[in-house]
mmCIF file of C-alpha atoms in Angstrom:
data_model
loop_
_atom_site.group_PDB
_atom_site.id
_atom_site.type_symbol
_atom_site.label_atom_id
_atom_site.label_comp_id
_atom_site.label_asym_id
_atom_site.label_seq_id
_atom_site.Cartn_x
_atom_site.Cartn_y
_atom_site.Cartn_z
ATOM 1 C CA MET Q 8 -10.669 65.384 40.875
ATOM 2 C CA LEU Q 9 -9.926 62.084 42.800
ATOM 3 C CA ARG Q 10 -6.433 60.842 42.980
ATOM 4 C CA PHE Q 11 -5.827 57.314 41.860
ATOM 5 C CA GLY Q 12 -3.214 54.493 41.403
ATOM 6 C CA VAL Q 13 -3.340 51.393 39.124
ATOM 7 C CA GLU Q 14 -1.797 48.062 39.989
ATOM 8 C CA GLU Q 15 -1.123 45.408 37.078
ATOM 9 C CA GLU Q 16 -0.079 41.873 37.611
ATOM 10 C CA PHE Q 17 2.059 39.971 35.284
ATOM 11 C CA MET Q 18 2.833 36.222 35.090
ATOM 12 C CA LEU Q 19 5.886 34.828 33.268
ATOM 13 C CA VAL Q 20 5.256 31.906 30.894
ATOM 14 C CA ASP Q 21 7.257 29.511 28.829
ATOM 15 C CA PRO Q 22 7.411 30.698 25.077
ATOM 16 C CA HIS Q 23 6.638 26.836 24.085
ATOM 17 C CA ARG Q 24 3.610 25.705 26.315
ATOM 18 C CA LEU Q 25 2.720 29.034 27.672
ATOM 19 C CA VAL Q 26 2.873 27.671 31.365
ATOM 20 C CA PRO Q 27 4.002 29.688 34.216
ATOM 21 C CA VAL Q 28 7.818 29.684 35.090
ATOM 22 C CA SER Q 29 9.178 30.800 38.463
ATOM 23 C CA LEU Q 30 11.535 33.493 37.335
ATOM 24 C CA ALA Q 31 9.844 36.588 38.805
ATOM 25 C CA GLY Q 32 12.489 37.003 41.315
ATOM 26 C CA GLU Q 33 15.192 36.997 38.596
ATOM 27 C CA ILE Q 34 13.091 39.672 36.639
ATOM 28 C CA ARG Q 35 12.550 41.792 39.472
ATOM 29 C CA ASP Q 36 16.285 42.009 40.271
ATOM 30 C CA ARG Q 37 16.981 43.175 36.874
ATOM 31 C CA LEU Q 38 14.269 45.811 36.743
ATOM 32 C CA SER Q 39 15.221 47.029 40.383
ATOM 33 C CA VAL Q 40 18.378 48.488 39.296
ATOM 34 C CA ARG Q 41 16.455 51.265 37.629
ATOM 35 C CA GLU Q 42 15.820 53.927 40.034
ATOM 36 C CA GLU Q 43 12.498 55.224 38.783
ATOM 37 C CA LEU Q 44 11.060 51.544 38.456
ATOM 38 C CA ALA Q 45 12.343 49.821 41.729
ATOM 39 C CA PRO Q 46 9.940 51.416 44.260
ATOM 40 C CA GLN Q 47 6.935 50.448 42.208
ATOM 41 C CA ILE Q 48 7.524 46.955 41.601
ATOM 42 C CA GLY Q 49 6.332 44.269 43.912
ATOM 43 C CA GLY Q 50 6.477 40.692 44.301
ATOM 44 C CA GLU Q 51 3.241 38.352 44.394
ATOM 45 C CA PHE Q 52 1.914 35.210 45.897
ATOM 46 C CA LEU Q 53 3.136 33.092 42.983
ATOM 47 C CA ALA Q 54 6.895 32.881 42.161
ATOM 48 C CA ALA Q 55 5.930 33.328 38.543
ATOM 49 C CA GLN Q 56 4.241 36.782 39.002
ATOM 50 C CA LEU Q 57 5.160 40.348 39.754
ATOM 51 C CA GLU Q 58 3.345 43.513 39.988
ATOM 52 C CA TYR Q 59 3.678 47.154 38.925
ATOM 53 C CA ALA Q 60 1.906 49.861 40.879
ATOM 54 C CA THR Q 61 1.791 53.410 39.342
ATOM 55 C CA THR Q 62 2.768 56.425 41.498
ATOM 56 C CA ILE Q 63 -0.566 58.258 42.669
ATOM 57 C CA GLN Q 64 -1.905 60.163 39.821
ATOM 58 C CA THR Q 65 -4.488 62.769 38.980
ATOM 59 C CA GLY Q 66 -4.582 62.118 35.353
ATOM 60 C CA VAL Q 67 -4.823 58.776 33.281
ATOM 61 C CA ALA Q 68 -2.412 60.062 30.666
ATOM 62 C CA ALA Q 69 0.539 59.986 33.261
ATOM 63 C CA ALA Q 70 -0.710 56.627 34.602
ATOM 64 C CA GLY Q 71 -0.750 55.157 30.984
ATOM 65 C CA THR Q 72 2.764 56.532 30.309
ATOM 66 C CA GLU Q 73 4.186 54.746 33.499
ATOM 67 C CA LEU Q 74 2.244 51.486 32.746
ATOM 68 C CA LEU Q 75 3.727 51.522 29.077
ATOM 69 C CA ALA Q 76 7.392 52.268 30.361
ATOM 70 C CA PHE Q 77 7.159 49.327 32.773
ATOM 71 C CA ARG Q 78 5.767 46.940 30.177
ATOM 72 C CA THR Q 79 8.606 47.839 27.804
ATOM 73 C CA ALA Q 80 11.230 47.318 30.515
ATOM 74 C CA LEU Q 81 9.456 44.015 31.442
ATOM 75 C CA GLY Q 82 9.379 43.020 27.893
ATOM 76 C CA ASP Q 83 13.221 43.649 27.444
ATOM 77 C CA ALA Q 84 13.936 41.695 30.759
ATOM 78 C CA ALA Q 85 11.733 38.748 29.785
ATOM 79 C CA ARG Q 86 13.391 38.502 26.344
ATOM 80 C CA GLU Q 87 16.811 38.123 28.086
ATOM 81 C CA LEU Q 88 15.496 35.180 29.958
ATOM 82 C CA ALA Q 89 13.742 33.670 27.046
ATOM 83 C CA VAL Q 90 10.187 33.924 28.803
ATOM 84 C CA ILE Q 91 7.034 35.888 27.858
ATOM 85 C CA PRO Q 92 5.264 38.167 30.195
ATOM 86 C CA LEU Q 93 1.604 37.537 30.203
ATOM 87 C CA ALA Q 94 -0.836 40.567 30.812
ATOM 88 C CA GLY Q 95 -3.939 38.528 30.957
ATOM 89 C CA GLY Q 96 -6.207 36.916 33.680
ATOM 90 C CA THR Q 97 -5.094 33.160 33.309
ATOM 91 C CA PRO Q 98 -2.230 31.442 31.734
ATOM 92 C CA PHE Q 99 -2.943 29.432 28.766
ATOM 93 C CA ASP Q 100 -1.922 26.160 30.574
ATOM 94 C CA VAL Q 101 -0.559 25.215 33.868
ATOM 95 C CA ASP Q 102 1.790 22.441 35.274
ATOM 96 C CA GLY Q 103 0.102 21.419 38.606
ATOM 97 C CA ALA Q 104 0.414 23.546 41.665
ATOM 98 C CA ALA Q 105 2.228 26.697 41.360
ATOM 99 C CA ALA Q 106 5.174 27.584 43.309
ATOM 100 C CA ILE Q 107 4.640 30.299 45.785
ATOM 101 C CA VAL Q 108 7.005 33.039 47.257
ATOM 102 C CA PRO Q 109 8.356 31.463 50.699
ATOM 103 C CA THR Q 110 7.231 34.175 52.924
ATOM 104 C CA GLU Q 111 5.572 33.172 56.284
ATOM 105 C CA ARG Q 112 2.230 34.777 55.363
ATOM 106 C CA TYR Q 113 2.081 33.238 51.969
ATOM 107 C CA GLN Q 114 2.892 29.688 53.334
ATOM 108 C CA HIS Q 115 0.150 30.297 55.710
ATOM 109 C CA ILE Q 116 -2.343 31.257 53.017
ATOM 110 C CA ALA Q 117 -1.139 28.165 50.940
ATOM 111 C CA SER Q 118 -1.733 25.787 53.872
ATOM 112 C CA GLU Q 119 -5.158 27.179 53.960
ATOM 113 C CA PHE Q 120 -6.158 27.079 50.275
ATOM 114 C CA GLY Q 121 -5.475 23.227 50.161
ATOM 115 C CA GLU Q 122 -6.180 22.002 46.690
ATOM 116 C CA MET Q 123 -7.426 25.309 45.653
ATOM 117 C CA LEU Q 124 -3.741 26.045 45.262
ATOM 118 C CA VAL Q 125 -3.582 24.143 42.197
ATOM 119 C CA ASP Q 126 -5.879 26.521 40.486
ATOM 120 C CA HIS Q 127 -5.002 29.730 42.005
ATOM 121 C CA GLN Q 128 -2.802 31.048 39.173
ATOM 122 C CA VAL Q 129 -4.581 34.359 38.169
ATOM 123 C CA ASN Q 130 -3.554 37.876 37.387
ATOM 124 C CA GLY Q 131 -5.743 40.860 38.120
ATOM 125 C CA LEU Q 132 -5.824 44.655 37.492
ATOM 126 C CA HIS Q 133 -6.649 46.710 40.531
ATOM 127 C CA VAL Q 134 -7.620 50.389 40.598
ATOM 128 C CA HIS Q 135 -7.490 52.394 43.736
ATOM 129 C CA VAL Q 136 -9.353 55.665 44.016
ATOM 130 C CA GLU Q 137 -8.681 57.924 46.960
ATOM 131 C CA VAL Q 138 -11.784 59.116 48.856
ATOM 132 C CA VAL Q 139 -10.590 60.808 52.025
ATOM 133 C CA ASP Q 140 -13.959 60.808 54.150
ATOM 134 C CA PRO Q 141 -14.477 57.399 55.580
ATOM 135 C CA ASP Q 142 -18.378 57.358 55.177
ATOM 136 C CA ALA Q 143 -18.080 58.865 51.838
ATOM 137 C CA ARG Q 144 -15.836 55.955 50.935
ATOM 138 C CA VAL Q 145 -18.357 53.425 52.020
ATOM 139 C CA ARG Q 146 -21.020 55.407 49.939
ATOM 140 C CA ALA Q 147 -18.558 55.044 46.989
ATOM 141 C CA LEU Q 148 -18.188 51.238 47.485
ATOM 142 C CA ASN Q 149 -21.942 50.838 47.731
ATOM 143 C CA GLY Q 150 -22.625 52.865 44.554
ATOM 144 C CA THR Q 151 -19.500 51.049 42.622
ATOM 145 C CA ARG Q 152 -20.849 47.503 43.438
ATOM 146 C CA ASP Q 153 -23.774 47.756 40.992
ATOM 147 C CA TRP Q 154 -21.457 48.462 38.128
ATOM 148 C CA LEU Q 155 -19.186 45.671 38.666
ATOM 149 C CA PRO Q 156 -20.801 43.280 36.219
ATOM 150 C CA PHE Q 157 -20.627 45.875 33.528
ATOM 151 C CA LEU Q 158 -16.914 46.446 34.395
ATOM 152 C CA LEU Q 159 -16.250 42.686 34.119
ATOM 153 C CA ALA Q 160 -18.210 42.298 30.892
ATOM 154 C CA ILE Q 161 -16.083 44.801 28.925
ATOM 155 C CA THR Q 162 -12.554 43.511 30.373
ATOM 156 C CA GLY Q 163 -12.981 39.818 30.495
ATOM 157 C CA ASP Q 164 -9.371 38.410 29.410
ATOM 158 C CA SER Q 165 -9.030 34.797 30.505
ATOM 159 C CA PRO Q 166 -10.761 32.568 28.195
ATOM 160 C CA PHE Q 167 -8.249 29.672 28.299
ATOM 161 C CA TRP Q 168 -7.424 27.205 31.061
ATOM 162 C CA HIS Q 169 -5.278 23.747 30.886
ATOM 163 C CA GLY Q 170 -4.839 24.542 27.074
ATOM 164 C CA ARG Q 171 -8.502 24.527 26.275
ATOM 165 C CA ASP Q 172 -11.119 27.141 25.629
ATOM 166 C CA THR Q 173 -13.343 27.545 28.899
ATOM 167 C CA GLY Q 174 -16.250 29.047 27.086
ATOM 168 C CA PHE Q 175 -15.907 31.978 29.545
ATOM 169 C CA GLU Q 176 -14.562 35.379 28.888
ATOM 170 C CA SER Q 177 -13.292 35.457 32.416
ATOM 171 C CA TRP Q 178 -12.249 32.051 34.038
ATOM 172 C CA ARG Q 179 -10.237 34.030 36.549
ATOM 173 C CA ASN Q 180 -13.755 35.135 37.879
ATOM 174 C CA VAL Q 181 -14.644 31.566 38.179
ATOM 175 C CA ILE Q 182 -11.323 30.618 40.130
ATOM 176 C CA LEU Q 183 -11.931 33.539 42.430
ATOM 177 C CA ARG Q 184 -15.408 32.556 43.414
ATOM 178 C CA ARG Q 185 -14.240 29.748 45.537
ATOM 179 C CA MET Q 186 -12.671 32.240 48.054
ATOM 180 C CA PRO Q 187 -14.372 32.830 51.356
ATOM 181 C CA THR Q 188 -15.097 36.340 50.269
ATOM 182 C CA ALA Q 189 -15.743 36.692 46.631
ATOM 183 C CA GLY Q 190 -17.955 38.498 44.050
ATOM 184 C CA CYS Q 191 -20.206 41.418 45.245
ATOM 185 C CA PRO Q 192 -19.466 42.944 48.343
ATOM 186 C CA PRO Q 193 -22.365 43.619 50.777
ATOM 187 C CA VAL Q 194 -23.989 47.016 51.285
ATOM 188 C CA PHE Q 195 -22.633 48.801 54.341
ATOM 189 C CA ASP Q 196 -24.359 51.455 56.347
ATOM 190 C CA ASP Q 197 -21.175 53.456 57.272
ATOM 191 C CA ALA Q 198 -17.511 53.151 57.831
ATOM 192 C CA ALA Q 199 -18.188 51.750 61.192
ATOM 193 C CA ASP Q 200 -20.416 49.150 59.836
ATOM 194 C CA TYR Q 201 -17.742 48.181 57.360
ATOM 195 C CA ARG Q 202 -15.102 47.774 59.966
ATOM 196 C CA ARG Q 203 -17.135 45.828 62.338
ATOM 197 C CA ARG Q 204 -18.664 43.205 59.858
ATOM 198 C CA THR Q 205 -15.294 42.765 58.082
ATOM 199 C CA GLN Q 206 -13.340 42.218 61.327
ATOM 200 C CA LEU Q 207 -15.936 39.479 62.279
ATOM 201 C CA LEU Q 208 -14.736 37.780 59.087
ATOM 202 C CA VAL Q 209 -11.066 37.744 60.355
ATOM 203 C CA ASP Q 210 -12.253 36.675 63.989
ATOM 204 C CA MET Q 211 -13.995 33.895 62.541
ATOM 205 C CA GLY Q 212 -10.922 32.479 60.880
ATOM 206 C CA ALA Q 213 -12.387 32.771 57.206
ATOM 207 C CA LEU Q 214 -9.753 35.379 56.401
ATOM 208 C CA ILE Q 215 -6.214 35.508 57.811
ATOM 209 C CA ASP Q 216 -6.505 39.473 57.767
ATOM 210 C CA LEU Q 217 -8.471 42.198 56.128
ATOM 211 C CA GLY Q 218 -5.822 42.215 53.202
ATOM 212 C CA SER Q 219 -7.244 38.875 51.943
ATOM 213 C CA ILE Q 220 -10.668 40.254 51.452
ATOM 214 C CA ALA Q 221 -11.385 39.055 47.781
ATOM 215 C CA TRP Q 222 -14.690 40.773 46.974
ATOM 216 C CA ALA Q 223 -14.560 42.482 43.442
ATOM 217 C CA ALA Q 224 -14.280 45.870 45.281
ATOM 218 C CA ARG Q 225 -13.428 46.532 48.696
ATOM 219 C CA LEU Q 226 -12.033 49.462 50.945
ATOM 220 C CA SER Q 227 -8.015 49.353 51.728
ATOM 221 C CA GLU Q 228 -7.560 48.643 55.382
ATOM 222 C CA ARG Q 229 -4.307 50.844 55.262
ATOM 223 C CA PHE Q 230 -5.155 53.944 52.699
ATOM 224 C CA PRO Q 231 -8.056 55.904 52.209
ATOM 225 C CA THR Q 232 -9.148 54.282 48.966
ATOM 226 C CA VAL Q 233 -11.909 52.188 47.311
ATOM 227 C CA GLU Q 234 -10.154 49.304 45.454
ATOM 228 C CA VAL Q 235 -11.894 47.986 42.411
ATOM 229 C CA ARG Q 236 -10.448 44.306 41.722
ATOM 230 C CA VAL Q 237 -13.028 42.987 39.331
ATOM 231 C CA PHE Q 238 -10.737 43.260 36.440
ATOM 232 C CA ASP Q 239 -8.704 40.557 34.650
ATOM 233 C CA ALA Q 240 -5.204 41.833 33.950
ATOM 234 C CA GLN Q 241 -5.555 43.551 30.519
ATOM 235 C CA LEU Q 242 -3.547 42.578 27.257
ATOM 236 C CA SER Q 243 -3.062 46.303 26.476
ATOM 237 C CA VAL Q 244 -2.270 49.524 28.362
ATOM 238 C CA ASP Q 245 -5.053 51.353 26.530
ATOM 239 C CA ASP Q 246 -7.605 48.762 28.176
ATOM 240 C CA SER Q 247 -6.135 49.235 31.616
ATOM 241 C CA VAL Q 248 -6.200 52.955 31.171
ATOM 242 C CA MET Q 249 -9.882 53.097 30.146
ATOM 243 C CA ALA Q 250 -10.681 50.693 33.041
ATOM 244 C CA ALA Q 251 -8.967 53.193 35.482
ATOM 245 C CA ALA Q 252 -10.831 56.198 33.978
ATOM 246 C CA LEU Q 253 -14.202 54.446 34.336
ATOM 247 C CA THR Q 254 -13.456 53.428 37.771
ATOM 248 C CA ARG Q 255 -12.509 56.675 38.937
ATOM 249 C CA ALA Q 256 -15.579 58.252 37.506
ATOM 250 C CA ILE Q 257 -17.913 55.700 39.006
ATOM 251 C CA VAL Q 258 -16.431 56.120 42.471
ATOM 252 C CA ASP Q 259 -16.394 59.845 42.314
ATOM 253 C CA THR Q 260 -20.055 59.930 41.182
ATOM 254 C CA SER Q 261 -20.978 57.443 43.884
ATOM 255 C CA ALA Q 262 -19.129 59.249 46.635
ATOM 256 C CA GLN Q 263 -20.939 62.323 45.896
ATOM 257 C CA GLY Q 264 -24.255 60.764 46.661
ATOM 258 C CA ALA Q 265 -25.650 60.018 43.206
ATOM 259 C CA ALA Q 266 -28.331 57.719 43.333
ATOM 260 C CA GLY Q 267 -28.143 54.068 42.013
ATOM 261 C CA SER Q 268 -30.290 50.970 42.537
ATOM 262 C CA CYS Q 269 -28.388 49.264 45.326
ATOM 263 C CA ALA Q 270 -29.220 45.956 43.787
ATOM 264 C CA PRO Q 271 -29.594 42.819 45.971
ATOM 265 C CA ALA Q 272 -26.234 41.001 46.362
ATOM 266 C CA GLU Q 273 -27.798 37.766 44.854
ATOM 267 C CA LEU Q 274 -28.600 39.709 41.506
ATOM 268 C CA VAL Q 275 -25.209 41.316 41.441
ATOM 269 C CA ASP Q 276 -23.294 38.066 42.100
ATOM 270 C CA ALA Q 277 -25.416 36.222 39.166
ATOM 271 C CA ALA Q 278 -24.550 39.070 37.034
ATOM 272 C CA LEU Q 279 -20.965 38.855 37.585
ATOM 273 C CA TRP Q 280 -21.180 35.147 36.588
ATOM 274 C CA GLU Q 281 -23.039 36.112 33.541
ATOM 275 C CA ALA Q 282 -20.463 38.848 32.623
ATOM 276 C CA GLY Q 283 -17.645 36.376 33.356
ATOM 277 C CA ARG Q 284 -19.376 33.820 30.964
ATOM 278 C CA ARG Q 285 -20.721 35.944 28.166
ATOM 279 C CA GLY Q 286 -18.826 39.282 28.364
ATOM 280 C CA ALA Q 287 -20.004 41.971 26.195
ATOM 281 C CA ASP Q 288 -22.971 39.617 24.977
ATOM 282 C CA ALA Q 289 -24.403 39.423 28.464
ATOM 283 C CA ARG Q 290 -27.790 40.829 29.508
ATOM 284 C CA LEU Q 291 -27.182 42.643 32.811
ATOM 285 C CA PRO Q 292 -29.171 44.633 35.376
ATOM 286 C CA ASP Q 293 -29.280 48.250 34.668
ATOM 287 C CA PRO Q 294 -28.264 50.206 38.041
ATOM 288 C CA LEU Q 295 -30.051 53.370 36.874
ATOM 289 C CA SER Q 296 -33.406 51.663 35.806
ATOM 290 C CA GLY Q 297 -33.491 48.201 37.642
ATOM 291 C CA THR Q 298 -34.330 46.489 34.324
ATOM 292 C CA MET Q 299 -32.365 44.192 32.390
ATOM 293 C CA SER Q 300 -30.076 45.648 29.571
ATOM 294 C CA THR Q 301 -27.546 44.793 26.950
ATOM 295 C CA VAL Q 302 -23.917 45.789 27.817
ATOM 296 C CA TRP Q 303 -23.719 48.503 25.248
ATOM 297 C CA ALA Q 304 -26.958 49.908 26.444
ATOM 298 C CA LEU Q 305 -25.589 50.027 29.826
ATOM 299 C CA ALA Q 306 -22.521 51.737 28.560
ATOM 300 C CA ASP Q 307 -24.615 54.682 27.025
ATOM 301 C CA GLY Q 308 -26.342 55.019 30.334
ATOM 302 C CA LEU Q 309 -23.278 54.958 32.363
ATOM 303 C CA VAL Q 310 -21.402 57.636 30.347
ATOM 304 C CA GLU Q 311 -24.278 60.008 30.844
ATOM 305 C CA TRP Q 312 -24.369 59.154 34.598
ATOM 306 C CA ILE Q 313 -20.649 59.888 35.183
ATOM 307 C CA ARG Q 314 -20.439 62.531 32.481
ATOM 308 C CA PRO Q 315 -19.788 65.411 34.866
ATOM 309 C CA SER Q 316 -16.861 63.564 36.401
ATOM 310 C CA LEU Q 317 -15.479 62.547 33.086
ATOM 311 C CA GLU Q 318 -15.668 66.114 31.878
ATOM 312 C CA ALA Q 319 -13.906 67.434 35.110
ATOM 313 C CA SER Q 320 -10.996 64.993 34.598
ATOM 314 C CA GLY Q 321 -10.894 65.512 30.856
ATOM 315 C CA ASP Q 322 -11.464 61.673 30.312
ATOM 316 C CA LEU Q 323 -14.861 61.725 28.334
ATOM 317 C CA GLU Q 324 -13.257 61.283 24.881
ATOM 318 C CA LEU Q 325 -10.953 58.673 26.199
ATOM 319 C CA VAL Q 326 -13.707 56.680 27.693
ATOM 320 C CA ILE Q 327 -16.140 57.104 24.751
ATOM 321 C CA ASP Q 328 -13.188 55.945 22.316
ATOM 322 C CA GLY Q 329 -12.162 53.212 24.386
ATOM 323 C CA LEU Q 330 -15.661 51.684 24.625
ATOM 324 C CA GLU Q 331 -16.205 51.913 21.065
ATOM 325 C CA ARG Q 332 -12.909 50.287 20.312
ATOM 326 C CA ILE Q 333 -13.828 47.338 22.642
ATOM 327 C CA ARG Q 334 -17.243 47.155 21.089
ATOM 328 C CA LEU Q 335 -15.662 46.984 17.614
ATOM 329 C CA GLU Q 336 -12.419 44.999 18.283
ATOM 330 C CA GLY Q 337 -13.768 42.825 21.255
ATOM 331 C CA THR Q 338 -12.579 42.137 24.697
ATOM 332 C CA GLY Q 339 -9.139 40.908 25.545
ATOM 333 C CA ALA Q 340 -10.740 37.524 25.765
ATOM 334 C CA ALA Q 341 -12.229 37.981 22.209
ATOM 335 C CA ARG Q 342 -8.773 38.894 20.958
ATOM 336 C CA GLN Q 343 -7.153 36.030 22.437
ATOM 337 C CA ARG Q 344 -9.650 33.556 20.873
ATOM 338 C CA GLU Q 345 -9.260 35.031 17.646
ATOM 339 C CA ARG Q 346 -5.354 34.780 17.584
ATOM 340 C CA HIS Q 347 -5.673 31.273 18.892
ATOM 341 C CA ARG Q 348 -8.034 30.294 16.194
ATOM 342 C CA ASP Q 349 -6.045 31.907 13.453
ATOM 343 C CA SER Q 350 -2.499 30.564 14.479
ATOM 344 C CA GLY Q 351 -2.792 28.464 17.692
ATOM 345 C CA ALA Q 352 -0.304 28.799 20.734
ATOM 346 C CA ILE Q 353 2.032 30.578 18.275
ATOM 347 C CA GLY Q 354 -0.450 33.474 17.627
ATOM 348 C CA LEU Q 355 -1.059 33.734 21.414
ATOM 349 C CA ARG Q 356 2.589 33.963 22.042
ATOM 350 C CA GLY Q 357 2.811 36.946 19.783
ATOM 351 C CA LEU Q 358 -0.209 38.404 21.314
ATOM 352 C CA TYR Q 359 1.078 38.466 24.710
ATOM 353 C CA ARG Q 360 4.484 39.742 23.553
ATOM 354 C CA GLU Q 361 2.827 42.703 21.793
ATOM 355 C CA GLY Q 362 1.267 43.701 25.204
ATOM 356 C CA CYS Q 363 4.880 44.555 26.550
ATOM 357 C CA ASP Q 364 6.763 45.294 23.277
ATOM 358 C CA GLY Q 365 6.764 49.220 23.737
ATOM 359 C CA ARG Q 366 4.586 49.912 20.779
ATOM 360 C CA GLU Q 367 1.341 50.461 22.645
ATOM 361 C CA ARG Q 368 -1.351 53.257 21.948
ATOM 362 C CA ARG Q 369 -3.540 53.010 19.005
ATOM 363 C CA ALA Q 370 -4.853 56.461 19.033
ATOM 364 C CA PRO Q 371 -3.107 59.857 19.672
ATOM 365 C CA THR Q 372 -3.083 60.772 23.416
ATOM 366 C CA PRO Q 373 -1.116 63.092 25.515
ATOM 367 C CA LEU Q 374 1.163 60.284 26.783
ATOM 368 C CA SER Q 375 4.401 61.750 25.616
ATOM 369 C CA MET Q 376 5.960 62.901 29.147
ATOM 370 C CA PRO Q 377 9.187 61.191 29.901
ATOM 371 C CA PHE Q 378 8.735 58.447 32.522
ATOM 372 C CA ALA Q 379 11.148 59.895 35.063
ATOM 373 C CA GLU Q 380 9.184 63.337 34.920
ATOM 374 C CA VAL Q 381 5.906 61.492 35.540
ATOM 375 C CA ALA Q 382 7.097 59.257 38.359
ATOM 376 C CA GLY Q 383 8.119 62.499 40.132
ATOM 377 C CA LEU Q 384 5.070 64.433 39.634
ATOM 378 C CA MET Q 385 3.134 63.382 42.930
ATOM 379 C CA SER Q 386 3.777 63.495 46.595
ATOM 380 C CA SER Q 387 1.107 61.919 48.744
ATOM 381 C CA PRO Q 388 0.080 60.854 52.401
ATOM 382 C CA PHE Q 389 -0.768 57.361 51.114
ATOM 383 C CA PRO Q 390 1.940 55.358 49.659
ATOM 384 C CA PRO Q 391 1.646 54.711 45.765
ATOM 385 C CA THR Q 392 1.923 50.852 46.090
ATOM 386 C CA ALA Q 393 -1.080 50.426 48.329
ATOM 387 C CA ARG Q 394 -0.132 46.905 48.449
ATOM 388 C CA GLN Q 395 -2.327 44.697 50.747
ATOM 389 C CA GLY Q 396 -0.588 41.379 50.793
ATOM 390 C CA SER Q 397 -3.623 39.921 49.248
ATOM 391 C CA VAL Q 398 -3.619 36.849 47.130
ATOM 392 C CA ALA Q 399 -7.220 37.388 45.591
ATOM 393 C CA SER Q 400 -5.674 38.686 42.282
#
């Protein structure tokens, strides 16, 4: 059973216009007095943004408990400052260029972004899966890339931008496509090939360092993990946990050499655009057959492909139930649209608050372990935060 960690990004927004507000430092100071939270909270590129990284886990139940505990604490702190924590891919509206955290690295990145900085106000969910052997790690990345469009299709959660419906399930995916490295990662021969080709990108000047690689999946340059970054930040812990369970099983199955199609990069990239545009209604290439398929037919095939890994980890029922819930209730983007259609910005405000109000979990799961006990479960040779300093959120 592969170990993993989950990183969730949150943006603080004004409760009236739902635009970002630069209070992440104040929120972080309030939360960092709690010993069980402080080591896992990180700042981000934007002054309105902060990140929580779980400790290293072997079970998704414990990861879910951590995420829920942090969201509850974040919701309480945000109420004290009269702001709302947004767990979604983009804010409903923005006020020009965002304020950035004034570190030397981030100021350098901001100067490279130019006018792109105005739009780079996005939240992501990142899942790190440990694969110790370097060549197996590359094999896992190659196998995972073909499933990235499907993973985006069921987790799109950024339909609004500048106060308007973009028509996309994931507008964050559109924003990120302007980065020097974005979308589908290439296929690599082995770990040496990955190191050589990614270093060339830095040597060219397209990247300031390997931590700014913005592919939807990449290898960590500091820790022995495959990092899947295709996901928008998720409205609910349930959706984040399901994304983590799916990711671990896909990485595990791919690392063991299970065959996939290794689709051409242009096909995967176009499929990522389609998934970001149409979500669960997209038609996408099936990595197992090479034919075009509906998202829910892909879901059935994927579950069978990764079933041995899901059964070994005990995640099979969670994944099946989670996929069925999304099929019936819709993605985060669909739920945002429904709430906005019913009650406008007031409805969105309530939906965002619900994601951090401590009442998550719609079905019984074994997430009853006290947070402090969960946080002390794992010791590890690689740090739990696995922060790369990247702005490709």
